Coordinates of C-alpha atoms (C1' of nucleotides) in Angstrom, one line a residue:
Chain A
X55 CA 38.0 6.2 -0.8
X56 CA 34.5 5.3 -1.4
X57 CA 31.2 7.4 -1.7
X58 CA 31.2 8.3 1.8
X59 CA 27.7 9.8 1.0
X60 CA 24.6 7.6 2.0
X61 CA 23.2 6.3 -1.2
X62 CA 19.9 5.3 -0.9
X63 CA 18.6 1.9 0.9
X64 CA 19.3 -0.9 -1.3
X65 CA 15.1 -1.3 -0.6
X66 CA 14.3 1.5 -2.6
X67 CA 16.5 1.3 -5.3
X68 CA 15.3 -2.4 -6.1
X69 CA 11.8 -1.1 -5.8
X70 CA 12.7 1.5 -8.5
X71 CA 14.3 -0.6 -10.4
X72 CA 11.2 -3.5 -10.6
X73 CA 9.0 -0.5 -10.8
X74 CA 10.2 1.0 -14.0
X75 CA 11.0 -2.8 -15.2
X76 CA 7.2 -3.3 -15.0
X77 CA 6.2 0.0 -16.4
X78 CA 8.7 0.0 -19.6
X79 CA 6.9 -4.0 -20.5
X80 CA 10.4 -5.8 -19.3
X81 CA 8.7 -7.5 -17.1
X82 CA 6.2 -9.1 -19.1
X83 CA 2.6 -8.5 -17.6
X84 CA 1.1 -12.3 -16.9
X85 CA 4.3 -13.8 -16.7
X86 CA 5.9 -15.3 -13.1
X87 CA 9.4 -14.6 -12.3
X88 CA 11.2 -15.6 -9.3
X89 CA 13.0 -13.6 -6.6
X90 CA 15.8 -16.0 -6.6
X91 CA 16.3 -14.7 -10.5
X92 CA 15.7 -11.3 -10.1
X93 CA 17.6 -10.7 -7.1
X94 CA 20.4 -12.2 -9.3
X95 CA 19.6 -10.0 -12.0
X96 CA 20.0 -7.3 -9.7
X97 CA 22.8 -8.3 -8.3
X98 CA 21.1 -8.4 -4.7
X99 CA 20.0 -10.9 -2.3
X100 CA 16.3 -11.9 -2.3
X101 CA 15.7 -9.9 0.9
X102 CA 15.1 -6.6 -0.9
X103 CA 13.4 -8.3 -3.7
X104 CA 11.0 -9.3 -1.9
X105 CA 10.2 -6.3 0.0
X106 CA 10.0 -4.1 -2.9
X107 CA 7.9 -7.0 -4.4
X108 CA 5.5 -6.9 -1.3
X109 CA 4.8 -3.1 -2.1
X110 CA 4.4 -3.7 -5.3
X111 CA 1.9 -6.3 -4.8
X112 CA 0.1 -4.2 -2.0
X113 CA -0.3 -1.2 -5.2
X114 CA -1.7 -3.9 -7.2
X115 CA 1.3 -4.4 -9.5
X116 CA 2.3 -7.8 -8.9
X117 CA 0.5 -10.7 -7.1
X118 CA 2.5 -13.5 -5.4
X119 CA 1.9 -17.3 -5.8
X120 CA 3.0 -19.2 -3.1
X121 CA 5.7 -21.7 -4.1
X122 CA 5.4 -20.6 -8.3
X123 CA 6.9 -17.7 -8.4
X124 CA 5.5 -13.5 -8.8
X125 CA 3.1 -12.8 -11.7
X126 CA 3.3 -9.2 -13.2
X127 CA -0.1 -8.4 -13.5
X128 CA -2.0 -7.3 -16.6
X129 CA -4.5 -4.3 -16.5
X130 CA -7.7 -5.4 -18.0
X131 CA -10.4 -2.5 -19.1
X132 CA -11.8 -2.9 -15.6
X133 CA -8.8 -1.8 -13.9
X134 CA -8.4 1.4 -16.4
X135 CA -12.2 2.4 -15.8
X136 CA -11.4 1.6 -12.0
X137 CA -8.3 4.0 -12.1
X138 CA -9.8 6.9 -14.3
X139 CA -12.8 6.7 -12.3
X140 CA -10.7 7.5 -9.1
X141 CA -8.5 10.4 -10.7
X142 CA -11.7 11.7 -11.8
X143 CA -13.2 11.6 -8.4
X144 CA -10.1 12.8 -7.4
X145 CA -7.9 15.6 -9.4
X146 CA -10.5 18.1 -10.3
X147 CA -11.4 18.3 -6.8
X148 CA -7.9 19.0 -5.4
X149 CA -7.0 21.2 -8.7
X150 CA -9.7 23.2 -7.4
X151 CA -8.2 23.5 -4.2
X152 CA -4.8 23.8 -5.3
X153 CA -5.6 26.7 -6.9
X154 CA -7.1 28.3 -3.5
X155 CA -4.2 27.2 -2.1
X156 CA -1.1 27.1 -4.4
X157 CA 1.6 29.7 -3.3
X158 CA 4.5 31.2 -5.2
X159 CA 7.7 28.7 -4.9
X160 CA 4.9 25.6 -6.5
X161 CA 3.3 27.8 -9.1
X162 CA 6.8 28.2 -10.0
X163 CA 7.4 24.6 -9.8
X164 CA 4.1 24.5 -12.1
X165 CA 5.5 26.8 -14.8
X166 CA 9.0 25.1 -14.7
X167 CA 7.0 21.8 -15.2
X168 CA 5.1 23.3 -18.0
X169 CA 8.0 24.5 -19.6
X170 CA 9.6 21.3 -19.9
X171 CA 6.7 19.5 -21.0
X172 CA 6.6 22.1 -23.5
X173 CA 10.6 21.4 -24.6
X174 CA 10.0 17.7 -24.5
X175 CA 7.2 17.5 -27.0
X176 CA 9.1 20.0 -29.4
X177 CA 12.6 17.3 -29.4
X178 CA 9.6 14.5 -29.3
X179 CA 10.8 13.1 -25.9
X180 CA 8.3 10.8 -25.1
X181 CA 9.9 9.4 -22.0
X182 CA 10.9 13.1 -20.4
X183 CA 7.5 14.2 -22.0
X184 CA 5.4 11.3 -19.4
X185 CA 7.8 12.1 -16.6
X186 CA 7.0 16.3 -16.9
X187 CA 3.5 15.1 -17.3
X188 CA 3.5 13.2 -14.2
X189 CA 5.3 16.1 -12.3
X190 CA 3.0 18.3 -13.2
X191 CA -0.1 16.4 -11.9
X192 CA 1.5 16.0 -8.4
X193 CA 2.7 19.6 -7.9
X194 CA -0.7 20.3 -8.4
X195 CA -2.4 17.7 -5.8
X196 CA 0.5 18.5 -3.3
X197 CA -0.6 22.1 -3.8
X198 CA -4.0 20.6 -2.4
X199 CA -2.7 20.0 0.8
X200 CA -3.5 16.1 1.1
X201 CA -0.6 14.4 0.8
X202 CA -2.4 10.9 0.8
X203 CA -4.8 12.3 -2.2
X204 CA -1.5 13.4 -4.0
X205 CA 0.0 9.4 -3.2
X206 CA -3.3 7.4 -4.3
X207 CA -3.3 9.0 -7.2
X208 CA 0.6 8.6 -8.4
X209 CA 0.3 5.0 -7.3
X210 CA -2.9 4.8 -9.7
X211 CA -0.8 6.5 -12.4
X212 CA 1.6 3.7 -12.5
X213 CA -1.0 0.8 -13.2
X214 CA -1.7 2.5 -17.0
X215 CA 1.8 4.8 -17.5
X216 CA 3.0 0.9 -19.3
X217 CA 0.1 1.1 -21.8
X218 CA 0.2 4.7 -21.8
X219 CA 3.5 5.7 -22.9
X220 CA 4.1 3.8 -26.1
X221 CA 0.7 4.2 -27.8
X222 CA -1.1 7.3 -26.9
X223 CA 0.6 8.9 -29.5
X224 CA -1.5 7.1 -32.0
X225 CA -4.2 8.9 -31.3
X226 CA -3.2 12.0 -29.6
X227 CA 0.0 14.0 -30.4
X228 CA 2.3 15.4 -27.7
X229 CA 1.4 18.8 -28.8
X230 CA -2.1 18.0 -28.2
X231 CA -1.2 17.0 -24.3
X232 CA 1.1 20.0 -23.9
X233 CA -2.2 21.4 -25.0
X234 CA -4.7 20.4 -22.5
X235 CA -2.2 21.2 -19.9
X236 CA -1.4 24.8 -20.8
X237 CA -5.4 25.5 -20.3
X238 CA -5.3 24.0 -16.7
X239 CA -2.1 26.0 -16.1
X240 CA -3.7 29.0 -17.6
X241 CA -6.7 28.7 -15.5
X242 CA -4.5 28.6 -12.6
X243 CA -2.8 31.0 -13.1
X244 CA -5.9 33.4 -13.3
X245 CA -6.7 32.1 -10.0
X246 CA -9.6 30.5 -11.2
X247 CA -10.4 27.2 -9.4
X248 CA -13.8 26.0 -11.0
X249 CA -12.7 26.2 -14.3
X250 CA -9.1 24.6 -13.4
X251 CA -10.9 22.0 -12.2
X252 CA -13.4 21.7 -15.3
X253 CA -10.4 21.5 -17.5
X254 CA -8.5 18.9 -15.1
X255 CA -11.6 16.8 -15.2
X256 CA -11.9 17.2 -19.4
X257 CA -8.2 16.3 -19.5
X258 CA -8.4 13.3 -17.0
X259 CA -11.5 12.4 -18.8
X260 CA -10.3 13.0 -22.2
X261 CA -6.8 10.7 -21.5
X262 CA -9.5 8.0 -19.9
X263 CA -11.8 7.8 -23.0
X264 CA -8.5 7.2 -25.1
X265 CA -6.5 5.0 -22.9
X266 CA -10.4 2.8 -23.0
X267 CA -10.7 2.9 -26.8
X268 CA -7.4 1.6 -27.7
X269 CA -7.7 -1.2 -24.8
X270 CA -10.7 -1.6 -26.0
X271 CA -9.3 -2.1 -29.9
X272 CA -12.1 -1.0 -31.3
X273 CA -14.9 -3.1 -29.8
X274 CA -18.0 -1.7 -28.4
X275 CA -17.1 -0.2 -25.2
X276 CA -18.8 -0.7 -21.7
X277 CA -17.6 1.9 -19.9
X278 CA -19.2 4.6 -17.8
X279 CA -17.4 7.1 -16.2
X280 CA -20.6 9.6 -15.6
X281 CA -21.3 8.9 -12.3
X282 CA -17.7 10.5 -11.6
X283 CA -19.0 13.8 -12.3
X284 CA -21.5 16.3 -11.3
X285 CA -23.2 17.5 -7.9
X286 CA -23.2 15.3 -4.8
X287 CA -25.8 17.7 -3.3
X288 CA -29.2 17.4 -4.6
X289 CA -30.2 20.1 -7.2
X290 CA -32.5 22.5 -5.6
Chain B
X11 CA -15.1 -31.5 -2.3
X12 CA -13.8 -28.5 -0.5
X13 CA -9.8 -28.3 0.5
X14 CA -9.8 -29.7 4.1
X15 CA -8.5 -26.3 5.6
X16 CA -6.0 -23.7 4.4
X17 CA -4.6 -21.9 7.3
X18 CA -4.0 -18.4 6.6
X19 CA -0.3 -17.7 6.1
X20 CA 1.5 -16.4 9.2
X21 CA 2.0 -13.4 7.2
X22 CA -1.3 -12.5 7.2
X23 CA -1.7 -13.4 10.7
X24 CA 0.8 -11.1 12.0
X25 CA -0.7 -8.7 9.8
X26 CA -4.2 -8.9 11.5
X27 CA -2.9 -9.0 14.8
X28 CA -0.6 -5.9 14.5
X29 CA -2.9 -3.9 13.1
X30 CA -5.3 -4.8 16.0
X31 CA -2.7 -4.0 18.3
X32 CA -2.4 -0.4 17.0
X33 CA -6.1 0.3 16.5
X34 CA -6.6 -0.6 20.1
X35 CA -3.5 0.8 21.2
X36 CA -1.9 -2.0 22.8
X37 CA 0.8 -1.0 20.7
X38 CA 0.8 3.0 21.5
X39 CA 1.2 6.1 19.2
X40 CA 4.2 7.7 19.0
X41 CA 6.5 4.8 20.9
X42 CA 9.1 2.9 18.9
X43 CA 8.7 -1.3 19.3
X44 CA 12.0 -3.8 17.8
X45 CA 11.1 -6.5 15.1
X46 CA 12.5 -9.0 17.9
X47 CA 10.3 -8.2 20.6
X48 CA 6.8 -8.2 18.6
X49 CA 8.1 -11.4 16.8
X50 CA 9.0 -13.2 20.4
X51 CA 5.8 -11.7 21.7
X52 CA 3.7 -13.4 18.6
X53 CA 5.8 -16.4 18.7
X54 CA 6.9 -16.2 15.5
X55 CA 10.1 -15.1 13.7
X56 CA 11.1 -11.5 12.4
X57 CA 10.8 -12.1 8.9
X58 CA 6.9 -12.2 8.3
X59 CA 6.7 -9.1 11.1
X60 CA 8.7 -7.2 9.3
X61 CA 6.7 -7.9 6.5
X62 CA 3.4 -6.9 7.9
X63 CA 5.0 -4.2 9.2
X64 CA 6.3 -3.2 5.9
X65 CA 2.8 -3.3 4.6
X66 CA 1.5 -0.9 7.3
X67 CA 4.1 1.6 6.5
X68 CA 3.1 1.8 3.0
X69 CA -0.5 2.0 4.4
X70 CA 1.1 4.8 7.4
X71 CA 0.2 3.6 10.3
X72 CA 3.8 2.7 11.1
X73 CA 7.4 4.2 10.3
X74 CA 10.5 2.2 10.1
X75 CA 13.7 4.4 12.0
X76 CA 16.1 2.6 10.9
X77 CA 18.7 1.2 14.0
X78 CA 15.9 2.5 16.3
X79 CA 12.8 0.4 15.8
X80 CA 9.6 1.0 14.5
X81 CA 7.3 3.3 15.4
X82 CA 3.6 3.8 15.3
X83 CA 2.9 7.0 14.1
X84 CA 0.1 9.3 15.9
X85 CA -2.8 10.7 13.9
X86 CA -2.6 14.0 14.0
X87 CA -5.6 16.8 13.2
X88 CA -4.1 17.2 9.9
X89 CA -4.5 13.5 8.9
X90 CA -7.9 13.2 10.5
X91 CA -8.7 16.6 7.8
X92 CA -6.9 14.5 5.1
X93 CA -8.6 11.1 5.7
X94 CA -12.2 13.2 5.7
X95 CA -11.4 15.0 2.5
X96 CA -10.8 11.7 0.6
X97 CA -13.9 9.9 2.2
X98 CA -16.3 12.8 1.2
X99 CA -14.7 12.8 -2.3
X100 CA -15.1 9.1 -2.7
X101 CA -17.8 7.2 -0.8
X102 CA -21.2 10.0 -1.7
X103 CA -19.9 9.2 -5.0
X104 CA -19.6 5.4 -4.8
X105 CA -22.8 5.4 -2.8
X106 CA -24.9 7.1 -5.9
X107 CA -22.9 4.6 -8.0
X108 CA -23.8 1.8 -6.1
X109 CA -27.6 2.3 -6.1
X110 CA -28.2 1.4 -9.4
X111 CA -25.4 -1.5 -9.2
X112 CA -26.4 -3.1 -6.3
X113 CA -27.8 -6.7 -6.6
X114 CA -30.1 -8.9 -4.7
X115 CA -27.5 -10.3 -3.1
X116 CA -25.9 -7.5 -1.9
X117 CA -28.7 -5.8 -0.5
X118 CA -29.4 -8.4 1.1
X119 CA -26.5 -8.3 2.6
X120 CA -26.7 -4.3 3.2
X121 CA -29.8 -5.1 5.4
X122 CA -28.4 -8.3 7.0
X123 CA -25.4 -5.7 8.6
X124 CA -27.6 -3.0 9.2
X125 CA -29.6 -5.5 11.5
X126 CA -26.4 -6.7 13.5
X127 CA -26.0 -2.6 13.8
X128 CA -29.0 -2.4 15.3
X129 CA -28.8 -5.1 17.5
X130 CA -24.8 -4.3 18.5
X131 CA -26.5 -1.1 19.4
X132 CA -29.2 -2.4 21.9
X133 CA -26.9 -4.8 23.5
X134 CA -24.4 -1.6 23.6
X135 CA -21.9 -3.7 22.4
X136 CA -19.2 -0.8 21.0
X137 CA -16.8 -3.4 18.8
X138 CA -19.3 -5.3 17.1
X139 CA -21.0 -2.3 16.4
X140 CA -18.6 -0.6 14.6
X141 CA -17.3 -3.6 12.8
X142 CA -20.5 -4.1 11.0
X143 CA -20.0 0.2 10.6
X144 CA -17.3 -0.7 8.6
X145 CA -19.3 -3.6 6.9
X146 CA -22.2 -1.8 5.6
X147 CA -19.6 1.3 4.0
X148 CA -17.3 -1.7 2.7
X149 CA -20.9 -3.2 0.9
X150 CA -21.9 -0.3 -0.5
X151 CA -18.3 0.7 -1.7
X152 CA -17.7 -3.2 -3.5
X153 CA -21.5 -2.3 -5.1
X154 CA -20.1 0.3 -6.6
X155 CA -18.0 -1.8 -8.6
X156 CA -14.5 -0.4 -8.0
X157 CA -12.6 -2.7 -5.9
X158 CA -9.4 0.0 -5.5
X159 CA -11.8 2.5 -4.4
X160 CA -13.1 0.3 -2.0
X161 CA -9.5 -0.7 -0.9
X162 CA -8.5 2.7 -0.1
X163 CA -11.3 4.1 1.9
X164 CA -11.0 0.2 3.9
X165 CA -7.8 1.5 4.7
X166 CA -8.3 5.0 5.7
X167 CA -10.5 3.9 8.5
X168 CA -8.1 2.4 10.3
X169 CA -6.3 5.3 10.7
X170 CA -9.0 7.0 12.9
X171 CA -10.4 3.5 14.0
X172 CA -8.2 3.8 17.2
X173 CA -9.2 7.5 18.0
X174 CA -13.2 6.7 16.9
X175 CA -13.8 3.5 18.8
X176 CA -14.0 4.7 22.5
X177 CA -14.4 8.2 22.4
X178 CA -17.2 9.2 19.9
X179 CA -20.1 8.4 22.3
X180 CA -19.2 11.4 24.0
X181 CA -20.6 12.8 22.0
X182 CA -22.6 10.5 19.2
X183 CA -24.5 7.5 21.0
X184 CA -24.9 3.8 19.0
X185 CA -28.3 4.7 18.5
X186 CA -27.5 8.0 17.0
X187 CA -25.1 6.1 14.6
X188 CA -27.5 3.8 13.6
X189 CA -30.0 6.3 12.7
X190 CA -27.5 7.7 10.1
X191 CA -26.7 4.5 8.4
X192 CA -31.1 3.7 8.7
X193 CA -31.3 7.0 6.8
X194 CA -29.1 5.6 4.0
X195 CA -30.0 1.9 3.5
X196 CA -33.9 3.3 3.3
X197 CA -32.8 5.8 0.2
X198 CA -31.1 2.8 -1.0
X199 CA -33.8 0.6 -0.9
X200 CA -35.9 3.6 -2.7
X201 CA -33.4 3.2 -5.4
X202 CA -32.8 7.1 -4.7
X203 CA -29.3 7.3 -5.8
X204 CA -28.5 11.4 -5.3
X205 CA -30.4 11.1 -1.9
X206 CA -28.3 8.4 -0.6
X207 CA -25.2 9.6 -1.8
X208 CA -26.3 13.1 0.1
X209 CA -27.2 11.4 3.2
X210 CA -24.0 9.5 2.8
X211 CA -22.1 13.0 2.6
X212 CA -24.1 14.1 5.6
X213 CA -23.1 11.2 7.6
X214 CA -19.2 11.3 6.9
X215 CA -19.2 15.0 7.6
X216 CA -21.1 14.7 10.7
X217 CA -18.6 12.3 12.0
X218 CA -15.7 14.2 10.6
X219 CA -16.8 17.0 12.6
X220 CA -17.2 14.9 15.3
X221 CA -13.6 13.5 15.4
X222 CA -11.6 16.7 14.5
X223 CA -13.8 18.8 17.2
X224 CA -12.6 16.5 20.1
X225 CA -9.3 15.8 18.4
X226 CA -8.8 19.4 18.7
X227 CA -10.0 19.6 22.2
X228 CA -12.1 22.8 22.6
X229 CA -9.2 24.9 20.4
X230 CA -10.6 26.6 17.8
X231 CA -10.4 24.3 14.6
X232 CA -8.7 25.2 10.9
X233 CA -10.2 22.7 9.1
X234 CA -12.3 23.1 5.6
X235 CA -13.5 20.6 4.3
X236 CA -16.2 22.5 1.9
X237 CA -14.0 21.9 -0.8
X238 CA -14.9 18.5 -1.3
X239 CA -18.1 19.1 -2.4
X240 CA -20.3 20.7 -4.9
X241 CA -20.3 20.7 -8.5
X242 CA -17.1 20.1 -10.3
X243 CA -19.1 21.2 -13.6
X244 CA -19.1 24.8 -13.8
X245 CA -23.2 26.0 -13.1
X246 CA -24.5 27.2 -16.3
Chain C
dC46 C1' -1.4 -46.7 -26.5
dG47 C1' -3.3 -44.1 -22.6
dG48 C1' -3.4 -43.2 -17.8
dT49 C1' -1.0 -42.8 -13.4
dG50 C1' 2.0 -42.2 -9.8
dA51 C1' 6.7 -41.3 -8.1
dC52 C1' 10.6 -38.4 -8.5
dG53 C1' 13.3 -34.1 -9.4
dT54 C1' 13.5 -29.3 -9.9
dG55 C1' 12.2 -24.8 -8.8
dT56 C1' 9.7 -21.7 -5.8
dC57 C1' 7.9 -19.2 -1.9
dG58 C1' 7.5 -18.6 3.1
dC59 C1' 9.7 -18.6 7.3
dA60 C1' 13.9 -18.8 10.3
dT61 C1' 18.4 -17.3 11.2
dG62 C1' 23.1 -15.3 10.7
dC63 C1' 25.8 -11.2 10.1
dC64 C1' 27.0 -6.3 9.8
dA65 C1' 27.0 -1.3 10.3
dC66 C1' 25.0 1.9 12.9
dT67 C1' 22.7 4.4 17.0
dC68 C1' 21.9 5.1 21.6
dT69 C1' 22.7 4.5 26.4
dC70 C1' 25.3 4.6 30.5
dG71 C1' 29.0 4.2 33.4
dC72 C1' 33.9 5.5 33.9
dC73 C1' 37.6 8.6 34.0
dG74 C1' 39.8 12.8 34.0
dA75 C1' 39.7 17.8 34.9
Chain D
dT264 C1' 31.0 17.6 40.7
dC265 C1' 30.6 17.5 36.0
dG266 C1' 31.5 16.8 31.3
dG267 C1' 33.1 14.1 27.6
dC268 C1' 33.9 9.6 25.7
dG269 C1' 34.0 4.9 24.7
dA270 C1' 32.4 0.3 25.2
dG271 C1' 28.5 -2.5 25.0
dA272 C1' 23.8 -3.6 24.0
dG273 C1' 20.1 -3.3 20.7
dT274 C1' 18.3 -2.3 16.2
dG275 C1' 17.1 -2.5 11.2
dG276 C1' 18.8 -3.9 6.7
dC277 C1' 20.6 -7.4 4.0
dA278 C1' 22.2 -12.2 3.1
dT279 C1' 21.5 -16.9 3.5
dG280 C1' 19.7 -21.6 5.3
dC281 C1' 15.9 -24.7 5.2
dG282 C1' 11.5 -27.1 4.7
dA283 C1' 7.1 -27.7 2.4
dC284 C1' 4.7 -27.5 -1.7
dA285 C1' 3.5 -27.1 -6.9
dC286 C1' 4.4 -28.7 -11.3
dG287 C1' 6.7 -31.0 -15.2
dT288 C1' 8.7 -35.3 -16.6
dC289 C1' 8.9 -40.0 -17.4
dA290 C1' 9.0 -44.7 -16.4
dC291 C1' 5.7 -48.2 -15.6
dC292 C1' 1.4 -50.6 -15.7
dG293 C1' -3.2 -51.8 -17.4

DNA sequence: CGGTGACGTGTCGCATGCCACTCTCGCCGA
DNA sequence: TCGGCGAGAGTGGCATGCGACACGTCACCG
């Protein structure tokens, strides 16, 4: 007999499957495909296609033109300085939470995360390395208790993980990320919330200012991520 | 010469027309509606509701159940705290940004709303005023030169849009509003970038407070929002 | 030789068909 | 009377049909 066990909607594994067809570059950014083809591809109708498509598109992915076909979309600098200036808006304030707030089962979760990032850079695992990484950013901002936060900025995560992944390393060893994450980990483990969140925001920061340079390829940059950082409240 | 008229796809159509339906709760919280029955109410077919409704399900103001319908979810207190958290984190930050952005243009533009505000207020007319609400946050967000950011707080509002609309007089007149949002355009106009984003802070926690007090309905509230402000920078 | 317009191909957007599944409600037996 | 059950209606998910439009090609004309 057959898997009697409900697999997942067709829906969501298309949606995976375009999503990590964008992110690994085998969808060409600034090129137009058609449903019709990759629903063939796929081995599915267009129906699904184009519902995954549509979420896609809504996270800023992909963009539709009517009667031409779907164009993968291509992330200029503005779009990396738009991201990192969100996650910097974003994950030092929740790590700072999270730390107020983290209990035992996802500091765990945290260590466990660690730990494999930790394995992955020693066997050189890029791909296991970014995925550990990943984890590790939303135990944290589901620790914060904002389950939205913790979606914005996994969705954000996906516009640069294509440029990300392959290249980084050029400039910034694996050792060196396992690095900046054992001082956030550290700092929450001492319960210490301002300084996780300091070293969140340096990491973040850090990863932004590379991500920028490379894009950049050596051009003057025009970026300023500043105004990201430091008191709302008016210093008395 | 201009393109004689492009009629906005029916997908987009639908799209505006169920979310107005759930912000005014014409479609109510909590109840399941078929594909069938909005599409024969909008005279139109299933596919491009299903698609709209797709889009609002990423954006979570609706759950597909699946052989059961579609339901519009309720906002609960927890939401409400979520929603808040990400506004303070984000607009007092875009609102400093956007002070030494902003254009000619788009202050004009800031003041041109702020006027129909003003005047929405006299005439006590409750929609229009809080459409050109939304207007002036959505000006200063764009100013601020980050068109996700703007996006996302765009989209949070709808999700207390249906609960803010005809009950926060009770306890927050027009005029009251208006005051906030005069306080704000004036430190904008004085180039005053940490004021504004402080009175910007000020206002979204005044009608966060607002919203979760009467969501909660007298009961005492365990909401914290603290953490989303202050200094991210440890304080030397 | 250069410009132009008609035609064919390919595409999305919308409509519709089909299927498995869920829930309701009335019937039947104890 | 009451409880279980089964048939039917209704639903979402997926597949497919269909029309209008964009664009490339190419023959034709100036």
């Amino acid at each position: 007999m057959k898997p009697l066990r409900e697999t997942t909607s067709v829906n969501a594994q298309v949606l995976s499957a375009l999503r990590a067809a964008v992110i690994s570059g085998e969808l060409a950014p600034g090129s137009l495909y058609s449903v019709q083809t990759l629903a063939t591809q796929l081995g599915v109708s267009r129906t699904p296609v184009r519902e995954a498509l549509i979420k896609l598109a809504q996270q800023g992915m992909v963009r539709f033109e009517r009667n031409r076909g779907v164009r993968v979309l291509l992330t200029s600098l503005h779009d990396l300085e738009e991201v990192f200036a969100l996650r910097l808006l974003l994950e030092p304030a929740a790590t700072r939470r999270a730390v107020d707030r983290l209990d035992a089962a996802q500091l765990k979760e945290l260590r466990r995360t660690f730990a494999h990032m930790e394995k992955a850079a020693k066997s050189d695992d890029e791909f296991t390395m970014f995925e550990h990484d990943r984890r590790f950013h939303r135990v944290l901002l589901e620790a914060a208790g904002n389950a939205r936060l913790a979606g914005i900025v996994d969705g954000l995560r996906d516009m640069v993980l294509r440029r990300g992944v392959s290249t980084a390393r050029e400039s910034r060893s694996l050792d060196d990320i396992v690095a900046e994450h054992r001082v956030i980990l550290d700092l929450v483990e001492d319960g210490d919330a301002v300084g996780a969140a300091e070293a969140m925001r340096a990491h973040v920061e850090h990863t932004a200012a590379l991500l920028i340079a490379q894009e950049a390829g050596g051009e003057p940059v025009d970026v300023d991520l500043s105004w990201t950082t430091g008191a709302v409240m008016r210093t008395n």
